[in-house]
Amino acid sequence: MSGVVPTVPKQPADEVENHIKLPDDPPDYNSHFVQGPPGAAVPPPAGYPGGWPVGYYSPQQPSTFPLCQPTGGTHPIQYQPGRYPMPNHSAPITWMPGPTLLPGCPPGLEYLTQLDNIHVLQHFEPLEMMTHFETNNKYDIKNNVDQMVYTVTEDTDDFTRNAYRTLRPFILRVTDYMGREIMTMQRPFRCTCCCFCCPSTRQELEVQCPPGVTIGFVLEHWNLCRAVYSIQNEKKENVMRVRGPCSTYGCGSDSVFEVTSLDGVSNIGSIIRKWNGLMSGMGDADHFDIRFPLDLEVKMKAMIFGACFLIDFMYFERSPPHRSSR
């Protein structure tokens, strides 16, 4: 018996084939996705008694994906004040932390109560410069530490933009990090073919915050030597004055628009259009530095902010050169 070698009993061929998996068979596995526990219920914010508005992003709600969300992380912003965001340029964005709601403050303007200086950066559009086709203006609003405060987007149709150019009527929509429209600025069309001193030709900007609720107006005054504006409250009563330089086309220097009291004695703030070399001379990519007192009423801060855009469209929005018909 010691010379007998044990052997494995033979199995039928059909049973062997059943235990052999062909290479084309998919692997046996269970999905690695594990459904997480449901998120905690989030109470609606104080300003919205019926719950979160439809389409608005709640930072605590699961299964919602914002375009950008405030973060205090270490991801740096890829462009600095004076450097202009390129179209379709995906860069990490750091937003200013959301302030607490304040009584008597229009929703969304709580950010301005903490600031005495903001930067308005217009997006640079190289395609617009090459094709001379006017596109909707876009702006980033930042504080002194490069945190995003608001975004501003023009809402004007193609025909109006390219037919009226710098004189076009427009609507500017100011949104916060949740995509919530917190402010609207409207400029009506004013004919300039009449006498410049005629009241019907004076440029005007209406500021609404929240949208639909007017908080004031910016009204141009005719002046032979310089740009002059009045900042008015919702009752169209003059509260401040803006005086520009004698020439806004200075090459190599900033253009300063001073915000003063009505009598011109007290200096309240300023709107400074920064000179940025070739970017200032060749394309619509402006950088404005807006300064006002920290304790200034928040609605007046919003009005100075709105005056910046009327100044931009009137003096620094460039029309393409007209080609000769010869």
PDB file of C-alpha atoms in Angstrom, residues 82-211:
ATOM      1  CA  GLY A  82      -5.508  95.414 -11.046  1.00  0.00           C
ATOM      2  CA  ARG A  83      -5.184  92.000 -12.692  1.00  0.00           C
ATOM      3  CA  TYR A  84      -8.258  91.174 -14.686  1.00  0.00           C
ATOM      4  CA  PRO A  85     -10.122  87.851 -14.695  1.00  0.00           C
ATOM      5  CA  MET A  86      -9.984  86.167 -18.066  1.00  0.00           C
ATOM      6  CA  PRO A  87     -13.171  84.666 -19.526  1.00  0.00           C
ATOM      7  CA  ASN A  88     -13.732  80.987 -18.733  1.00  0.00           C
ATOM      8  CA  HIS A  89     -10.793  81.132 -16.336  1.00  0.00           C
ATOM      9  CA  SER A  90     -11.438  78.727 -13.495  1.00  0.00           C
ATOM     10  CA  ALA A  91      -9.665  79.948 -10.395  1.00  0.00           C
ATOM     11  CA  PRO A  92     -10.334  79.300  -6.732  1.00  0.00           C
ATOM     12  CA  ILE A  93     -12.324  82.158  -5.256  1.00  0.00           C
ATOM     13  CA  THR A  94     -12.276  83.236  -1.645  1.00  0.00           C
ATOM     14  CA  TRP A  95     -15.436  85.004  -0.533  1.00  0.00           C
ATOM     15  CA  MET A  96     -15.772  87.437   2.305  1.00  0.00           C
ATOM     16  CA  PRO A  97     -17.390  85.741   5.329  1.00  0.00           C
ATOM     17  CA  GLY A  98     -21.090  86.451   5.502  1.00  0.00           C
ATOM     18  CA  PRO A  99     -21.977  89.053   8.123  1.00  0.00           C
ATOM     19  CA  THR A 100     -24.885  88.804  10.516  1.00  0.00           C
ATOM     20  CA  LEU A 101     -28.223  90.330   9.603  1.00  0.00           C
ATOM     21  CA  LEU A 102     -28.667  93.880  10.844  1.00  0.00           C
ATOM     22  CA  PRO A 103     -31.984  95.590  11.613  1.00  0.00           C
ATOM     23  CA  GLY A 104     -32.803  98.408   9.224  1.00  0.00           C
ATOM     24  CA  CYS A 105     -30.179  97.297   6.699  1.00  0.00           C
ATOM     25  CA  PRO A 106     -31.385  96.184   3.240  1.00  0.00           C
ATOM     26  CA  PRO A 107     -30.670  92.450   2.761  1.00  0.00           C
ATOM     27  CA  GLY A 108     -27.260  91.906   1.213  1.00  0.00           C
ATOM     28  CA  LEU A 109     -25.786  95.279   2.167  1.00  0.00           C
ATOM     29  CA  GLU A 110     -24.479  93.967   5.498  1.00  0.00           C
ATOM     30  CA  TYR A 111     -21.101  93.477   3.828  1.00  0.00           C
ATOM     31  CA  LEU A 112     -20.749  97.222   3.199  1.00  0.00           C
ATOM     32  CA  THR A 113     -21.221  98.004   6.888  1.00  0.00           C
ATOM     33  CA  GLN A 114     -17.853  96.339   7.561  1.00  0.00           C
ATOM     34  CA  LEU A 115     -15.937  98.028   4.713  1.00  0.00           C
ATOM     35  CA  ASP A 116     -14.458 101.442   4.038  1.00  0.00           C
ATOM     36  CA  ASN A 117     -12.794 100.493   0.739  1.00  0.00           C
ATOM     37  CA  ILE A 118     -13.826  98.235  -2.149  1.00  0.00           C
ATOM     38  CA  HIS A 119     -12.307  97.412  -5.534  1.00  0.00           C
ATOM     39  CA  VAL A 120     -14.320  97.142  -8.750  1.00  0.00           C
ATOM     40  CA  LEU A 121     -12.549  94.944 -11.319  1.00  0.00           C
ATOM     41  CA  GLN A 122     -13.985  94.683 -14.801  1.00  0.00           C
ATOM     42  CA  HIS A 123     -13.460  91.408 -16.658  1.00  0.00           C
ATOM     43  CA  PHE A 124     -11.180  91.661 -19.667  1.00  0.00           C
ATOM     44  CA  GLU A 125     -12.736  90.304 -22.874  1.00  0.00           C
ATOM     45  CA  PRO A 126     -10.082  89.742 -25.580  1.00  0.00           C
ATOM     46  CA  LEU A 127     -12.697  88.550 -28.092  1.00  0.00           C
ATOM     47  CA  GLU A 128     -14.536  91.847 -27.724  1.00  0.00           C
ATOM     48  CA  MET A 129     -11.346  93.769 -28.416  1.00  0.00           C
ATOM     49  CA  MET A 130     -10.602  91.717 -31.558  1.00  0.00           C
ATOM     50  CA  THR A 131     -14.097  91.537 -33.049  1.00  0.00           C
ATOM     51  CA  HIS A 132     -15.478  94.904 -31.810  1.00  0.00           C
ATOM     52  CA  PHE A 133     -18.672  93.092 -30.802  1.00  0.00           C
ATOM     53  CA  GLU A 134     -19.832  94.600 -27.537  1.00  0.00           C
ATOM     54  CA  THR A 135     -20.618  92.026 -24.857  1.00  0.00           C
ATOM     55  CA  ASN A 136     -22.251  92.354 -21.447  1.00  0.00           C
ATOM     56  CA  ASN A 137     -19.878  93.836 -18.902  1.00  0.00           C
ATOM     57  CA  LYS A 138     -18.952  91.775 -15.856  1.00  0.00           C
ATOM     58  CA  TYR A 139     -17.279  92.957 -12.674  1.00  0.00           C
ATOM     59  CA  ASP A 140     -15.806  91.438  -9.529  1.00  0.00           C
ATOM     60  CA  ILE A 141     -16.179  93.420  -6.301  1.00  0.00           C
ATOM     61  CA  LYS A 142     -13.468  92.726  -3.706  1.00  0.00           C
ATOM     62  CA  ASN A 143     -12.257  94.005  -0.378  1.00  0.00           C
ATOM     63  CA  ASN A 144      -8.694  94.944   0.531  1.00  0.00           C
ATOM     64  CA  VAL A 145      -7.648  91.347   1.262  1.00  0.00           C
ATOM     65  CA  ASP A 146      -8.771  90.025  -2.144  1.00  0.00           C
ATOM     66  CA  GLN A 147     -11.955  88.430  -0.854  1.00  0.00           C
ATOM     67  CA  MET A 148     -14.904  88.531  -3.210  1.00  0.00           C
ATOM     68  CA  VAL A 149     -17.829  90.610  -1.950  1.00  0.00           C
ATOM     69  CA  TYR A 150     -20.195  90.772  -4.940  1.00  0.00           C
ATOM     70  CA  THR A 151     -20.367  90.060  -8.643  1.00  0.00           C
ATOM     71  CA  VAL A 152     -21.974  92.526 -11.057  1.00  0.00           C
ATOM     72  CA  THR A 153     -23.354  91.461 -14.438  1.00  0.00           C
ATOM     73  CA  GLU A 154     -24.858  93.621 -17.161  1.00  0.00           C
ATOM     74  CA  ASP A 155     -28.201  92.474 -18.577  1.00  0.00           C
ATOM     75  CA  THR A 156     -28.646  94.145 -21.983  1.00  0.00           C
ATOM     76  CA  ASP A 157     -29.617  92.654 -25.348  1.00  0.00           C
ATOM     77  CA  ASP A 158     -27.124  92.438 -28.217  1.00  0.00           C
ATOM     78  CA  PHE A 159     -28.814  95.038 -30.417  1.00  0.00           C
ATOM     79  CA  THR A 160     -28.970  97.699 -27.712  1.00  0.00           C
ATOM     80  CA  ARG A 161     -25.330  97.160 -26.689  1.00  0.00           C
ATOM     81  CA  ASN A 162     -23.947  97.376 -30.219  1.00  0.00           C
ATOM     82  CA  ALA A 163     -26.294 100.075 -31.528  1.00  0.00           C
ATOM     83  CA  TYR A 164     -25.979 102.572 -28.674  1.00  0.00           C
ATOM     84  CA  ARG A 165     -22.552 101.567 -27.318  1.00  0.00           C
ATOM     85  CA  THR A 166     -21.570 103.886 -24.457  1.00  0.00           C
ATOM     86  CA  LEU A 167     -24.959 105.651 -24.445  1.00  0.00           C
ATOM     87  CA  ARG A 168     -26.915 102.416 -24.077  1.00  0.00           C
ATOM     88  CA  PRO A 169     -29.507 101.947 -21.377  1.00  0.00           C
ATOM     89  CA  PHE A 170     -28.615  99.039 -19.147  1.00  0.00           C
ATOM     90  CA  ILE A 171     -29.514  96.958 -16.118  1.00  0.00           C
ATOM     91  CA  LEU A 172     -26.757  95.836 -13.757  1.00  0.00           C
ATOM     92  CA  ARG A 173     -27.503  92.962 -11.388  1.00  0.00           C
ATOM     93  CA  VAL A 174     -25.455  92.685  -8.189  1.00  0.00           C
ATOM     94  CA  THR A 175     -25.346  89.183  -6.666  1.00  0.00           C
ATOM     95  CA  ASP A 176     -23.757  87.718  -3.568  1.00  0.00           C
ATOM     96  CA  TYR A 177     -22.004  84.372  -3.067  1.00  0.00           C
ATOM     97  CA  MET A 178     -25.327  82.509  -3.022  1.00  0.00           C
ATOM     98  CA  GLY A 179     -26.294  83.914  -6.424  1.00  0.00           C
ATOM     99  CA  ARG A 180     -28.954  86.040  -4.751  1.00  0.00           C
ATOM    100  CA  GLU A 181     -29.637  89.344  -6.510  1.00  0.00           C
ATOM    101  CA  ILE A 182     -29.340  91.898  -3.750  1.00  0.00           C
ATOM    102  CA  MET A 183     -29.158  95.098  -5.808  1.00  0.00           C
ATOM    103  CA  THR A 184     -30.257  96.334  -9.244  1.00  0.00           C
ATOM    104  CA  MET A 185     -28.987  99.410 -11.072  1.00  0.00           C
ATOM    105  CA  GLN A 186     -30.888 100.821 -14.049  1.00  0.00           C
ATOM    106  CA  ARG A 187     -29.823 103.480 -16.523  1.00  0.00           C
ATOM    107  CA  PRO A 188     -32.565 104.827 -18.840  1.00  0.00           C
ATOM    108  CA  PHE A 189     -31.815 106.029 -22.341  1.00  0.00           C
ATOM    109  CA  ARG A 190     -31.103 109.736 -22.687  1.00  0.00           C
ATOM    110  CA  CYS A 191     -30.926 111.424 -26.092  1.00  0.00           C
ATOM    111  CA  THR A 192     -27.758 113.520 -26.517  1.00  0.00           C
ATOM    112  CA  CYS A 193     -28.625 115.105 -29.858  1.00  0.00           C
ATOM    113  CA  CYS A 194     -30.190 118.120 -28.110  1.00  0.00           C
ATOM    114  CA  CYS A 195     -28.418 120.880 -26.246  1.00  0.00           C
ATOM    115  CA  PHE A 196     -26.156 119.449 -23.567  1.00  0.00           C
ATOM    116  CA  CYS A 197     -27.601 121.756 -20.926  1.00  0.00           C
ATOM    117  CA  CYS A 198     -31.131 120.454 -21.522  1.00  0.00           C
ATOM    118  CA  PRO A 199     -32.376 118.425 -18.505  1.00  0.00           C
ATOM    119  CA  SER A 200     -33.667 115.635 -20.779  1.00  0.00           C
ATOM    120  CA  THR A 201     -30.118 114.844 -21.912  1.00  0.00           C
ATOM    121  CA  ARG A 202     -28.650 114.376 -18.435  1.00  0.00           C
ATOM    122  CA  GLN A 203     -27.600 110.851 -17.613  1.00  0.00           C
ATOM    123  CA  GLU A 204     -29.238 109.149 -14.650  1.00  0.00           C
ATOM    124  CA  LEU A 205     -28.848 105.929 -12.673  1.00  0.00           C
ATOM    125  CA  GLU A 206     -31.444 104.413 -10.350  1.00  0.00           C
ATOM    126  CA  VAL A 207     -30.304 102.108  -7.545  1.00  0.00           C
ATOM    127  CA  GLN A 208     -32.696  99.547  -6.085  1.00  0.00           C
ATOM    128  CA  CYS A 209     -31.982  97.453  -2.997  1.00  0.00           C
ATOM    129  CA  PRO A 210     -33.554  94.993  -2.728  1.00  0.00           C
ATOM    130  CA  PRO A 211     -34.596  94.857  -6.409  1.00  0.00           C
TER     131      PRO A 211
END
